[in-house]
PDB file of C-alpha atoms in Angstrom:
ATOM      1  CA  MET A   1      34.903 -30.046 -27.031  1.00 56.00           C
ATOM      2  CA  LEU A   2      31.270 -29.935 -28.071  1.00 53.00           C
ATOM      3  CA  ASN A   3      30.149 -30.260 -24.451  1.00 57.00           C
ATOM      4  CA  LEU A   4      32.346 -27.323 -23.447  1.00 55.00           C
ATOM      5  CA  LYS A   5      30.834 -25.084 -26.156  1.00 57.00           C
ATOM      6  CA  LEU A   6      27.360 -26.211 -25.193  1.00 49.00           C
ATOM      7  CA  LEU A   7      28.092 -25.435 -21.556  1.00 49.00           C
ATOM      8  CA  LEU A   8      29.354 -21.931 -22.457  1.00 50.00           C
ATOM      9  CA  TYR A   9      26.276 -21.176 -24.570  1.00 49.00           C
ATOM     10  CA  LEU A  10      23.960 -22.515 -21.908  1.00 44.00           C
ATOM     11  CA  SER A  11      25.589 -20.430 -19.173  1.00 51.00           C
ATOM     12  CA  PHE A  12      25.375 -17.321 -21.390  1.00 45.00           C
ATOM     13  CA  PHE A  13      21.637 -17.814 -21.948  1.00 44.00           C
ATOM     14  CA  LEU A  14      20.994 -18.511 -18.282  1.00 43.00           C
ATOM     15  CA  LEU A  15      22.904 -15.395 -17.267  1.00 42.00           C
ATOM     16  CA  SER A  16      21.017 -13.219 -19.749  1.00 43.00           C
ATOM     17  CA  ASP A  17      17.698 -14.615 -18.472  1.00 42.00           C
ATOM     18  CA  LEU A  18      18.666 -13.773 -14.906  1.00 41.00           C
ATOM     19  CA  LEU A  19      19.402 -10.181 -15.880  1.00 40.00           C
ATOM     20  CA  PHE A  20      15.833  -9.782 -17.129  1.00 41.00           C
ATOM     21  CA  LEU A  21      14.542 -10.915 -13.754  1.00 41.00           C
ATOM     22  CA  LEU A  22      16.214  -8.032 -11.924  1.00 40.00           C
ATOM     23  CA  PRO A  23      13.847  -5.158 -11.137  1.00 42.00           C
ATOM     24  CA  ALA A  24      14.209  -2.063 -13.284  1.00 42.00           C
ATOM     25  CA  THR A  25      13.607   0.280 -10.371  1.00 47.00           C
ATOM     26  CA  ALA A  26      13.937  -0.507  -6.713  1.00 52.00           C
ATOM     27  CA  LYS A  27      10.977   0.121  -4.439  1.00 55.00           C
ATOM     28  CA  PRO A  28      11.718   2.218  -1.387  1.00 58.00           C
ATOM     29  CA  LYS A  29      12.231   0.543   1.952  1.00 64.00           C
ATOM     30  CA  VAL A  30       9.085   1.253   3.912  1.00 66.00           C
ATOM     31  CA  ILE A  31       8.112   0.876   7.547  1.00 69.00           C
ATOM     32  CA  PHE A  32       4.373   0.455   7.648  1.00 73.00           C
ATOM     33  CA  PRO A  33       2.561   1.357  10.854  1.00 74.00           C
ATOM     34  CA  VAL A  34       1.094  -1.604  12.698  1.00 77.00           C
ATOM     35  CA  CYS A  35      -2.590  -2.018  11.962  1.00 79.00           C
ATOM     36  CA  PRO A  36      -4.935  -1.343  14.875  1.00 76.00           C
ATOM     37  CA  ARG A  37      -5.894  -4.521  16.705  1.00 72.00           C
ATOM     38  CA  SER A  38      -9.033  -3.262  18.380  1.00 70.00           C
ATOM     39  CA  SER A  39     -12.658  -3.396  17.356  1.00 70.00           C
ATOM     40  CA  ILE A  40     -14.101  -0.759  15.032  1.00 68.00           C
ATOM     41  CA  SER A  41     -15.897   0.992  17.896  1.00 62.00           C
ATOM     42  CA  GLN A  42     -12.589   1.500  19.777  1.00 65.00           C
ATOM     43  CA  LEU A  43     -10.733   3.082  16.832  1.00 68.00           C
ATOM     44  CA  PRO A  44     -10.291   6.845  16.462  1.00 64.00           C
ATOM     45  CA  GLN A  45     -13.085   8.524  14.523  1.00 66.00           C
ATOM     46  CA  PRO A  46     -12.508   9.974  11.048  1.00 65.00           C
ATOM     47  CA  PRO A  47     -11.608  13.665  11.112  1.00 62.00           C
ATOM     48  CA  LEU A  48     -14.782  15.748  10.983  1.00 58.00           C
ATOM     49  CA  SER A  49     -15.123  19.502  11.350  1.00 55.00           C
ATOM     50  CA  GLN A  50     -18.297  21.579  11.250  1.00 55.00           C
ATOM     51  CA  THR A  51     -16.439  24.820  10.544  1.00 57.00           C
ATOM     52  CA  LYS A  52     -13.909  23.886   7.827  1.00 54.00           C
ATOM     53  CA  PRO A  53     -13.180  21.029   5.410  1.00 55.00           C
ATOM     54  CA  SER A  54     -11.925  17.879   7.126  1.00 59.00           C
ATOM     55  CA  ILE A  55      -8.354  16.932   6.308  1.00 67.00           C
ATOM     56  CA  PRO A  56      -8.020  14.410   4.864  1.00 71.00           C
ATOM     57  CA  SER A  57     -11.553  14.274   3.532  1.00 73.00           C
ATOM     58  CA  PHE A  58     -12.647  10.864   2.283  1.00 75.00           C
ATOM     59  CA  TRP A  59     -16.389  11.389   2.740  1.00 72.00           C
ATOM     60  CA  LEU A  60     -17.242  11.842  -0.951  1.00 75.00           C
ATOM     61  CA  THR A  61     -14.732   9.203  -2.047  1.00 74.00           C
ATOM     62  CA  LYS A  62     -16.281   6.753   0.411  1.00 74.00           C
ATOM     63  CA  ASP A  63     -19.763   7.416  -0.971  1.00 73.00           C
ATOM     64  CA  LEU A  64     -18.609   7.049  -4.586  1.00 75.00           C
ATOM     65  CA  PHE A  65     -16.138   4.161  -4.377  1.00 70.00           C
ATOM     66  CA  GLY A  66     -16.149   2.434  -1.023  1.00 69.00           C
ATOM     67  CA  ALA A  67     -19.540   2.542   0.670  1.00 77.00           C
ATOM     68  CA  LYS A  68     -19.762  -1.243   1.151  1.00 84.00           C
ATOM     69  CA  LEU A  69     -16.062  -1.838   1.636  1.00 89.00           C
ATOM     70  CA  LEU A  70     -14.831   0.919   3.964  1.00 88.00           C
ATOM     71  CA  GLU A  71     -15.666   0.642   7.672  1.00 87.00           C
ATOM     72  CA  THR A  72     -13.744   3.674   8.982  1.00 85.00           C
ATOM     73  CA  TRP A  73     -10.531   5.657   8.613  1.00 86.00           C
ATOM     74  CA  PHE A  74      -8.284   7.773  10.776  1.00 86.00           C
ATOM     75  CA  VAL A  75      -4.927   9.525  10.701  1.00 85.00           C
ATOM     76  CA  ASN A  76      -2.137   7.538  12.361  1.00 81.00           C
ATOM     77  CA  PRO A  77      -0.641   9.285  15.439  1.00 75.00           C
ATOM     78  CA  ASP A  78       2.655   9.938  13.590  1.00 77.00           C
ATOM     79  CA  ASP A  79       0.577  12.087  11.188  1.00 77.00           C
ATOM     80  CA  THR A  80       2.000  10.661   7.937  1.00 86.00           C
ATOM     81  CA  TRP A  81      -0.344   7.742   7.262  1.00 89.00           C
ATOM     82  CA  VAL A  82      -4.086   7.506   6.823  1.00 89.00           C
ATOM     83  CA  ILE A  83      -5.339   4.102   7.960  1.00 89.00           C
ATOM     84  CA  LEU A  84      -8.419   2.712   6.197  1.00 90.00           C
ATOM     85  CA  VAL A  85     -10.190  -0.183   7.908  1.00 90.00           C
ATOM     86  CA  VAL A  86     -12.164  -2.326   5.473  1.00 92.00           C
ATOM     87  CA  ASN A  87     -14.803  -4.996   5.853  1.00 90.00           C
ATOM     88  CA  GLN A  88     -12.922  -8.295   5.682  1.00 89.00           C
ATOM     89  CA  LEU A  89     -15.665 -10.353   4.010  1.00 90.00           C
ATOM     90  CA  THR A  90     -16.369  -7.726   1.372  1.00 91.00           C
ATOM     91  CA  TRP A  91     -12.633  -7.244   0.705  1.00 91.00           C
ATOM     92  CA  GLU A  92     -12.057 -10.950   0.112  1.00 90.00           C
ATOM     93  CA  LYS A  93     -14.899 -11.063  -2.433  1.00 91.00           C
ATOM     94  CA  GLN A  94     -13.371  -8.280  -4.534  1.00 90.00           C
ATOM     95  CA  GLU A  95     -11.550  -8.938  -7.792  1.00 90.00           C
ATOM     96  CA  TYR A  96      -7.961  -7.712  -8.065  1.00 89.00           C
ATOM     97  CA  MET A  97      -8.845  -4.808 -10.389  1.00 91.00           C
ATOM     98  CA  ASP A  98     -11.623  -3.641  -8.041  1.00 91.00           C
ATOM     99  CA  ILE A  99      -9.135  -3.662  -5.156  1.00 92.00           C
ATOM    100  CA  TYR A 100      -6.633  -1.722  -7.250  1.00 93.00           C
ATOM    101  CA  LYS A 101      -9.252   0.895  -8.220  1.00 91.00           C
ATOM    102  CA  PHE A 102     -10.267   1.272  -4.567  1.00 92.00           C
ATOM    103  CA  ILE A 103      -6.645   1.762  -3.452  1.00 94.00           C
ATOM    104  CA  ASN A 104      -5.897   4.129  -6.312  1.00 92.00           C
ATOM    105  CA  HIS A 105      -8.923   6.377  -5.656  1.00 90.00           C
ATOM    106  CA  PHE A 106      -8.282   6.657  -1.919  1.00 91.00           C
ATOM    107  CA  GLY A 107      -4.504   6.851  -2.422  1.00 93.00           C
ATOM    108  CA  ARG A 108      -4.847   9.787  -4.799  1.00 92.00           C
ATOM    109  CA  ILE A 109      -6.918  11.703  -2.252  1.00 90.00           C
ATOM    110  CA  ALA A 110      -4.450  10.882   0.561  1.00 90.00           C
ATOM    111  CA  ARG A 111      -1.543  11.996  -1.642  1.00 92.00           C
ATOM    112  CA  GLU A 112      -3.242  15.346  -2.353  1.00 90.00           C
ATOM    113  CA  TYR A 113      -3.305  16.001   1.404  1.00 88.00           C
ATOM    114  CA  GLY A 114       0.324  14.835   1.832  1.00 90.00           C
ATOM    115  CA  TYR A 115      -0.432  11.449   3.411  1.00 90.00           C
ATOM    116  CA  ASN A 116       0.444   7.861   2.633  1.00 93.00           C
ATOM    117  CA  LEU A 117      -2.393   5.333   2.748  1.00 92.00           C
ATOM    118  CA  GLN A 118      -2.531   1.967   4.482  1.00 93.00           C
ATOM    119  CA  ILE A 119      -5.429  -0.476   4.347  1.00 93.00           C
ATOM    120  CA  CYS A 120      -6.109  -2.847   7.225  1.00 91.00           C
ATOM    121  CA  GLN A 121      -8.700  -5.390   8.241  1.00 89.00           C
ATOM    122  CA  PRO A 122     -10.083  -5.403  11.782  1.00 83.00           C
ATOM    123  CA  LEU A 123      -7.890  -7.229  14.322  1.00 79.00           C
ATOM    124  CA  GLN A 124      -5.098  -7.949  11.794  1.00 81.00           C
ATOM    125  CA  LYS A 125      -1.551  -6.844  12.620  1.00 80.00           C
ATOM    126  CA  LYS A 126      -0.213  -6.487   9.062  1.00 85.00           C
ATOM    127  CA  PRO A 127      -1.675  -4.230   6.378  1.00 89.00           C
ATOM    128  CA  ILE A 128      -3.355  -5.765   3.346  1.00 92.00           C
ATOM    129  CA  ALA A 129      -2.590  -2.898   0.964  1.00 93.00           C
ATOM    130  CA  ALA A 130      -0.854   0.453   0.811  1.00 92.00           C
ATOM    131  CA  TYR A 131      -0.415   3.482  -1.421  1.00 94.00           C
ATOM    132  CA  PHE A 132       2.746   5.364  -0.512  1.00 92.00           C
ATOM    133  CA  CYS A 133       4.797   8.140  -2.048  1.00 91.00           C
ATOM    134  CA  GLU A 134       8.316   9.497  -1.849  1.00 89.00           C
ATOM    135  CA  PHE A 135       7.307  13.083  -1.129  1.00 86.00           C
ATOM    136  CA  GLU A 136      10.909  14.369  -1.213  1.00 86.00           C
ATOM    137  CA  THR A 137      11.478  13.403  -4.858  1.00 83.00           C
ATOM    138  CA  ALA A 138      10.576  15.337  -7.974  1.00 85.00           C
ATOM    139  CA  PRO A 139       8.724  14.086  -9.875  1.00 88.00           C
ATOM    140  CA  LEU A 140       6.688  12.451  -7.144  1.00 86.00           C
ATOM    141  CA  ASN A 141       7.048   8.650  -7.098  1.00 88.00           C
ATOM    142  CA  CYS A 142       4.117   6.695  -5.690  1.00 90.00           C
ATOM    143  CA  TYR A 143       3.674   2.946  -5.270  1.00 90.00           C
ATOM    144  CA  VAL A 144       0.782   0.581  -4.731  1.00 91.00           C
ATOM    145  CA  GLU A 145       1.357  -2.583  -2.714  1.00 90.00           C
ATOM    146  CA  ILE A 146      -1.353  -5.216  -2.454  1.00 90.00           C
ATOM    147  CA  LYS A 147      -0.921  -8.278  -0.300  1.00 85.00           C
ATOM    148  CA  SER A 148      -1.297 -11.183  -2.656  1.00 74.00           C
ATOM    149  CA  ARG A 149      -3.304 -14.207  -1.730  1.00 61.00           C
ATOM    150  CA  PHE A 150      -0.722 -16.378  -3.471  1.00 54.00           C
ATOM    151  CA  SER A 151       2.735 -14.861  -2.914  1.00 55.00           C
ATOM    152  CA  SER A 152       4.739 -12.655  -0.603  1.00 57.00           C
ATOM    153  CA  SER A 153       4.647  -8.863  -0.616  1.00 58.00           C
ATOM    154  CA  LEU A 154       6.485  -5.966   1.015  1.00 55.00           C
ATOM    155  CA  PHE A 155       4.374  -6.535   4.113  1.00 57.00           C
ATOM    156  CA  ASP A 156       5.981  -9.949   4.668  1.00 56.00           C
ATOM    157  CA  ARG A 157       9.596  -8.791   4.395  1.00 57.00           C
ATOM    158  CA  PRO A 158      11.643  -7.133   7.145  1.00 51.00           C
ATOM    159  CA  LYS A 159      12.224  -3.430   6.589  1.00 49.00           C
ATOM    160  CA  LYS A 160      15.746  -2.033   6.902  1.00 49.00           C
ATOM    161  CA  PHE A 161      15.203   1.685   7.443  1.00 46.00           C
ATOM    162  CA  PRO A 162      12.278   4.096   7.653  1.00 51.00           C
ATOM    163  CA  PHE A 163      10.528   5.580   4.683  1.00 50.00           C
ATOM    164  CA  PRO A 164      11.029   9.356   4.351  1.00 52.00           C
ATOM    165  CA  THR A 165       8.325  11.232   6.208  1.00 51.00           C
ATOM    166  CA  ILE A 166       6.577  14.497   5.482  1.00 50.00           C
ATOM    167  CA  LYS A 167       8.084  17.501   7.199  1.00 46.00           C
TER     168      LYS A 167
END
């Protein structure tokens, strides 16, 4: 009889612990563009106009927050993602909080122009970080995803359906 009560209490505590492990809010299912697999010199150039402001404009943000880290950027052909290409050696030397600040600064600028942001390293197929928003929701929900050196991330999981795009 004692073992039965103990088993019931134990199962109750295990069940309650499992409930705390469930995520409070689900992240959107996202399809990230494939990172460019060509050398820096073969990538599209950042948008630059001599007659009007470049959209998106990361020039000042690059000078203030990413001069050593950012190699180049361009707008993906589907026109919803800005792809940043970073220096692999410099990226790997960064602390987590420095990476987060970098993503947050550039992500905020991309969001203001209506873009999602993806960060890639040269010749790598999968992104190493992203800042993406659900532009159709109010209030605007944005997420930061950083590929962990020690565990899996959204980039390692199969995606079921596309993320809503800007219209």
